[in-house]
Short mmCIF file of C-alpha atoms in Angstrom, two decimals:
data_model
loop_
_atom_site.label_atom_id
_atom_site.label_comp_id
_atom_site.label_asym_id
_atom_site.label_seq_id
_atom_site.Cartn_x
_atom_site.Cartn_y
_atom_site.Cartn_z
CA UNK A 20 0.19 -0.13 -0.59
CA UNK A 21 1.36 3.24 -0.49
CA UNK A 22 1.73 6.11 2.44
CA UNK A 23 -1.84 7.85 1.18
CA UNK A 24 -3.20 4.86 1.62
CA UNK A 25 -1.92 3.89 4.99
CA UNK A 26 -2.73 7.86 6.52
CA UNK A 27 -6.13 6.56 4.86
CA UNK A 28 -6.33 3.05 7.51
CA UNK A 29 -4.45 4.45 10.10
CA UNK A 30 -7.42 7.58 10.53
CA UNK A 31 -10.46 5.25 9.73
CA UNK A 32 -8.96 2.65 12.44
CA UNK A 33 -8.79 5.68 14.67
CA UNK A 34 -12.48 6.14 13.56
CA UNK A 35 -13.61 3.05 14.45
CA UNK A 36 -11.75 2.87 18.05
CA UNK A 37 -13.55 5.53 19.11
CA UNK A 38 -17.44 5.04 17.44
CA UNK A 39 -17.19 1.52 19.66
CA UNK A 40 -18.12 1.79 23.08
CA UNK A 41 -17.57 -0.09 26.15
CA UNK A 42 -21.08 -0.37 27.37
CA UNK A 43 -24.78 -2.54 26.10
CA UNK A 44 -25.78 -0.96 23.90
CA UNK A 45 -27.05 -3.93 20.37
CA UNK A 46 -25.00 -4.50 17.49
CA UNK A 47 -27.53 -3.61 15.25
CA UNK A 48 -25.91 -4.95 11.25
CA UNK A 49 -25.22 -2.37 8.57
CA UNK A 50 -28.21 -2.91 6.40
CA UNK A 51 -30.29 -2.16 8.67
CA UNK A 52 -33.08 1.15 9.14
CA UNK A 53 -31.33 3.92 11.67
CA UNK A 54 -34.62 6.22 10.77
CA UNK A 55 -36.40 8.08 7.33
CA UNK A 56 -35.13 11.23 5.81
CA UNK A 57 -36.60 14.08 2.73
CA UNK A 58 -34.36 13.88 0.33
CA UNK A 59 -33.64 17.91 -0.34
CA UNK A 60 -33.39 17.67 -4.42
CA UNK A 61 -36.68 16.99 -5.14
CA UNK A 62 -39.36 19.62 -6.08
CA UNK A 63 -42.17 19.99 -3.13
CA UNK A 64 -45.01 18.86 -5.10
CA UNK A 65 -43.23 15.70 -4.87
CA UNK A 66 -40.14 15.07 -2.66
CA UNK A 67 -38.97 11.31 -1.60
CA UNK A 68 -38.08 9.99 1.48
CA UNK A 69 -34.71 7.77 2.11
CA UNK A 70 -34.25 4.54 4.69
CA UNK A 71 -30.72 5.17 6.53
CA UNK A 72 -29.02 2.32 7.53
CA UNK A 73 -26.81 1.91 10.38
CA UNK A 74 -24.04 1.00 8.29
CA UNK A 75 -24.72 4.17 6.27
CA UNK A 76 -24.24 6.23 9.29
CA UNK A 77 -21.02 4.67 10.36
CA UNK A 78 -19.45 5.33 6.91
CA UNK A 79 -20.47 9.53 7.78
CA UNK A 80 -18.82 8.89 10.79
CA UNK A 81 -15.70 7.78 10.07
CA UNK A 82 -12.34 8.71 7.31
CA UNK A 83 -12.84 10.43 4.96
CA UNK A 84 -16.04 11.82 6.63
CA UNK A 85 -15.46 11.90 10.10
CA UNK A 86 -18.61 14.20 10.58
CA UNK A 87 -19.36 15.01 14.26
CA UNK A 88 -22.51 15.44 15.50
CA UNK A 89 -23.88 18.82 14.75
CA UNK A 90 -22.68 17.84 10.83
CA UNK A 91 -24.58 14.53 10.75
CA UNK A 92 -27.73 15.84 12.35
CA UNK A 93 -28.39 17.87 9.62
CA UNK A 94 -27.63 15.57 7.06
CA UNK A 95 -30.87 14.01 8.82
CA UNK A 96 -32.70 16.78 9.10
CA UNK A 97 -32.00 16.57 12.51
CA UNK A 98 -30.44 19.73 13.13
CA UNK A 99 -33.47 21.94 13.75
CA UNK A 100 -35.34 19.60 16.24
CA UNK A 101 -35.12 20.14 20.21
CA UNK A 102 -32.50 19.04 22.26
CA UNK A 103 -31.46 17.46 18.79
CA UNK A 104 -28.06 16.42 18.92
CA UNK A 105 -28.07 14.55 22.37
CA UNK A 106 -31.27 12.04 20.92
CA UNK A 107 -29.13 11.80 18.65
CA UNK A 108 -26.11 10.78 20.05
CA UNK A 109 -28.67 8.92 22.36
CA UNK A 110 -29.82 7.39 19.59
CA UNK A 111 -26.38 6.51 17.83
CA UNK A 112 -25.74 4.93 21.42
CA UNK A 113 -28.60 2.11 21.53
CA UNK A 114 -26.82 0.81 18.64
CA UNK A 115 -23.21 0.93 20.21
CA UNK A 116 -22.55 4.16 17.93
CA UNK A 117 -20.52 7.07 19.74
CA UNK A 118 -19.13 9.62 18.01
CA UNK A 119 -16.63 11.80 20.69
CA UNK A 120 -17.39 15.50 21.83
CA UNK A 121 -15.39 18.00 20.02
CA UNK A 122 -14.50 16.26 17.29
CA UNK A 123 -13.21 18.20 13.83
CA UNK A 124 -14.53 16.91 10.67
CA UNK A 125 -11.99 15.34 8.69
CA UNK A 126 -12.90 16.78 4.64
CA UNK A 127 -14.08 19.17 4.38
CA UNK A 128 -17.80 20.10 3.44
CA UNK A 129 -19.20 19.62 -0.09
CA UNK A 130 -22.18 19.99 -1.38
CA UNK A 131 -21.87 16.44 -1.32
CA UNK A 132 -21.83 16.36 2.20
CA UNK A 133 -25.94 16.92 2.53
CA UNK A 134 -26.43 14.09 -0.14
CA UNK A 135 -27.90 10.86 1.28
CA UNK A 136 -26.83 7.24 -0.88
CA UNK A 137 -30.25 6.38 -1.38
CA UNK A 138 -30.81 10.20 -2.87
CA UNK A 139 -26.99 9.82 -4.54
CA UNK A 140 -28.13 7.03 -6.52
CA UNK A 141 -31.46 7.85 -7.61
CA UNK A 142 -30.22 11.24 -8.42
CA UNK A 143 -27.82 8.87 -10.55
CA UNK A 144 -30.27 6.90 -11.93
CA UNK A 145 -31.65 10.01 -13.74
CA UNK A 146 -28.62 11.58 -14.79
CA UNK A 147 -28.21 8.32 -17.07
CA UNK A 148 -31.32 8.35 -17.92
CA UNK A 149 -30.44 11.72 -19.53
CA UNK A 150 -27.59 10.31 -20.88
CA UNK A 151 -28.84 7.88 -21.95
CA UNK A 152 -32.69 9.67 -23.71
CA UNK A 153 -30.53 12.88 -25.03
CA UNK A 154 -27.33 13.72 -25.18
CA UNK A 155 -26.23 13.27 -28.86
CA UNK A 156 -24.00 11.21 -29.16
CA UNK A 157 -25.28 9.86 -32.59
CA UNK A 158 -25.34 13.80 -34.21
CA UNK A 159 -21.98 14.98 -32.94
CA UNK A 160 -20.10 11.18 -34.38
CA UNK A 161 -21.39 12.39 -37.51
CA UNK A 162 -19.29 15.95 -37.19
CA UNK A 163 -16.35 14.09 -35.28
CA UNK A 164 -16.39 11.49 -38.55
CA UNK A 165 -16.49 15.12 -40.84
CA UNK A 166 -14.07 17.59 -39.39
CA UNK A 167 -11.19 14.09 -38.55
CA UNK A 168 -11.56 13.17 -42.62
CA UNK A 169 -10.10 16.80 -43.31
CA UNK A 170 -7.86 16.93 -39.84
CA UNK A 171 -6.53 13.92 -40.21
CA UNK A 172 -4.18 13.31 -42.95
CA UNK A 173 -3.71 9.28 -41.89
CA UNK A 174 -5.93 6.42 -44.10
CA UNK A 175 -9.87 5.50 -43.15
CA UNK A 176 -8.63 2.06 -41.82
CA UNK A 177 -5.74 3.92 -39.80
CA UNK A 178 -8.25 6.18 -38.30
CA UNK A 179 -10.90 3.76 -37.79
CA UNK A 180 -8.35 1.27 -35.54
CA UNK A 181 -7.54 3.94 -34.06
CA UNK A 182 -11.22 4.77 -32.29
CA UNK A 183 -11.41 0.85 -32.12
CA UNK A 184 -8.19 0.55 -29.86
CA UNK A 185 -9.66 3.70 -27.71
CA UNK A 186 -12.95 1.45 -27.39
CA UNK A 187 -11.02 -1.68 -25.83
CA UNK A 188 -9.41 1.19 -23.96
CA UNK A 189 -12.31 1.82 -22.18
CA UNK A 190 -13.66 -1.08 -21.94
CA UNK A 191 -11.03 -2.28 -19.75
CA UNK A 192 -11.57 0.79 -17.32
CA UNK A 193 -15.13 0.33 -16.77
CA UNK A 194 -14.71 -3.75 -16.51
CA UNK A 195 -12.61 -2.40 -13.73
CA UNK A 196 -13.70 0.13 -12.75
CA UNK A 197 -17.29 -2.27 -11.73
CA UNK A 198 -15.66 -5.40 -10.48
CA UNK A 199 -13.67 -3.17 -7.95
CA UNK A 200 -16.64 -1.28 -7.08
CA UNK A 201 -19.25 -4.67 -7.10
CA UNK A 202 -16.62 -5.55 -4.41
CA UNK A 203 -16.43 -2.63 -2.40
CA UNK A 204 -20.70 -2.67 -2.23
CA UNK A 205 -20.21 -6.30 -1.02
CA UNK A 206 -17.70 -5.72 1.14
CA UNK A 207 -19.56 -2.91 2.96
CA UNK A 208 -22.23 -3.71 3.29
CA UNK A 209 -21.48 -7.34 4.98
CA UNK A 210 -18.66 -5.93 6.61
CA UNK A 211 -19.95 -1.94 7.71
CA UNK A 212 -17.09 -0.01 7.99
CA UNK A 213 -14.54 -2.40 9.39
CA UNK A 214 -14.43 -3.70 5.66
CA UNK A 215 -12.54 -0.73 4.07
CA UNK A 216 -9.19 -2.51 5.13
CA UNK A 217 -10.03 -5.50 2.72
CA UNK A 218 -11.24 -3.65 -0.12
CA UNK A 219 -9.70 -4.07 -3.56
CA UNK A 220 -8.94 -0.25 -3.73
CA UNK A 221 -8.97 1.92 -1.37
CA UNK A 222 -9.33 5.50 -4.16
CA UNK A 223 -11.85 3.83 -5.51
CA UNK A 224 -13.31 3.56 -2.03
CA UNK A 225 -13.03 7.17 -0.91
CA UNK A 226 -14.20 8.27 -3.81
CA UNK A 227 -17.77 6.37 -3.40
CA UNK A 228 -17.58 7.40 0.18
CA UNK A 229 -17.19 11.26 -0.52
CA UNK A 230 -20.14 11.30 -3.23
CA UNK A 231 -21.80 8.48 -1.51
CA UNK A 232 -22.44 6.72 -4.44
CA UNK A 233 -23.12 8.41 -6.92
CA UNK A 234 -19.18 9.27 -8.34
CA UNK A 235 -18.66 6.12 -10.02
CA UNK A 236 -22.24 5.28 -11.17
CA UNK A 237 -22.06 8.60 -12.56
CA UNK A 238 -18.44 8.26 -14.02
CA UNK A 239 -20.36 4.79 -15.63
CA UNK A 240 -22.92 6.37 -17.46
CA UNK A 241 -20.47 9.45 -19.04
CA UNK A 242 -17.81 6.17 -20.11
CA UNK A 243 -21.38 4.98 -21.38
CA UNK A 244 -22.31 7.92 -23.87
CA UNK A 245 -18.42 7.67 -24.75
CA UNK A 246 -18.89 4.55 -26.08
CA UNK A 247 -21.56 4.57 -28.06
CA UNK A 248 -20.36 7.81 -29.21
CA UNK A 249 -17.36 5.34 -30.76
CA UNK A 250 -20.16 2.91 -32.17
CA UNK A 251 -21.47 5.93 -33.73
CA UNK A 252 -18.06 7.14 -35.71
CA UNK A 253 -17.62 3.20 -36.84
CA UNK A 254 -20.64 2.77 -38.12
CA UNK A 255 -20.32 6.35 -40.01
CA UNK A 256 -16.45 5.09 -40.88
CA UNK A 257 -17.47 1.69 -42.86
CA UNK A 258 -20.82 2.93 -44.41
CA UNK A 259 -18.34 6.11 -46.17
#
């Protein structure tokens, strides 16, 4: 592992140790629902609610975010509730989770910090749907083939081979990402945050945790768009 990865795992171990009390709270499965929270991105007439699991709460409290009780309360929409932080601490302790008093968050707050995993997944699905339905792959591919014929002074067969090579490189990246994301999800859903030590690519897991599942899904949608664009280029070039 790189020094970066070792430091991340050290931070994660520290967070897990801080979260785990020596009291009599029950041990909960990571997939157990902790609470239900309204989403932030829907219009008022169609506001959705999302189940927040114990596993998701633990992921928010450990590296890379390491949220404190105030920020976690904001994510779970408890910030304005009377004695909200105290009530939240009590709920967590009942499930054998503690947050050290005075803890400082580890990562910079971004717009993704306020999103739940369920809402991030829905955002990624909507993004993928819009890409599939409305991104003009065919039109751009036709324009690219016309432009390339004037820009590159190489035989068409050679240019076609370049496109095919690019497609293969993207396919390799897609397969590698999918393999890692599937394995990451499997480990996190069965082993909880302690499973972070066992994931095949900790850096990708960090990216996934900071975007709450949106990042890899959105990149996959973008790469699918590029593949479709390249497919349309191949069609145009072979028909010439």
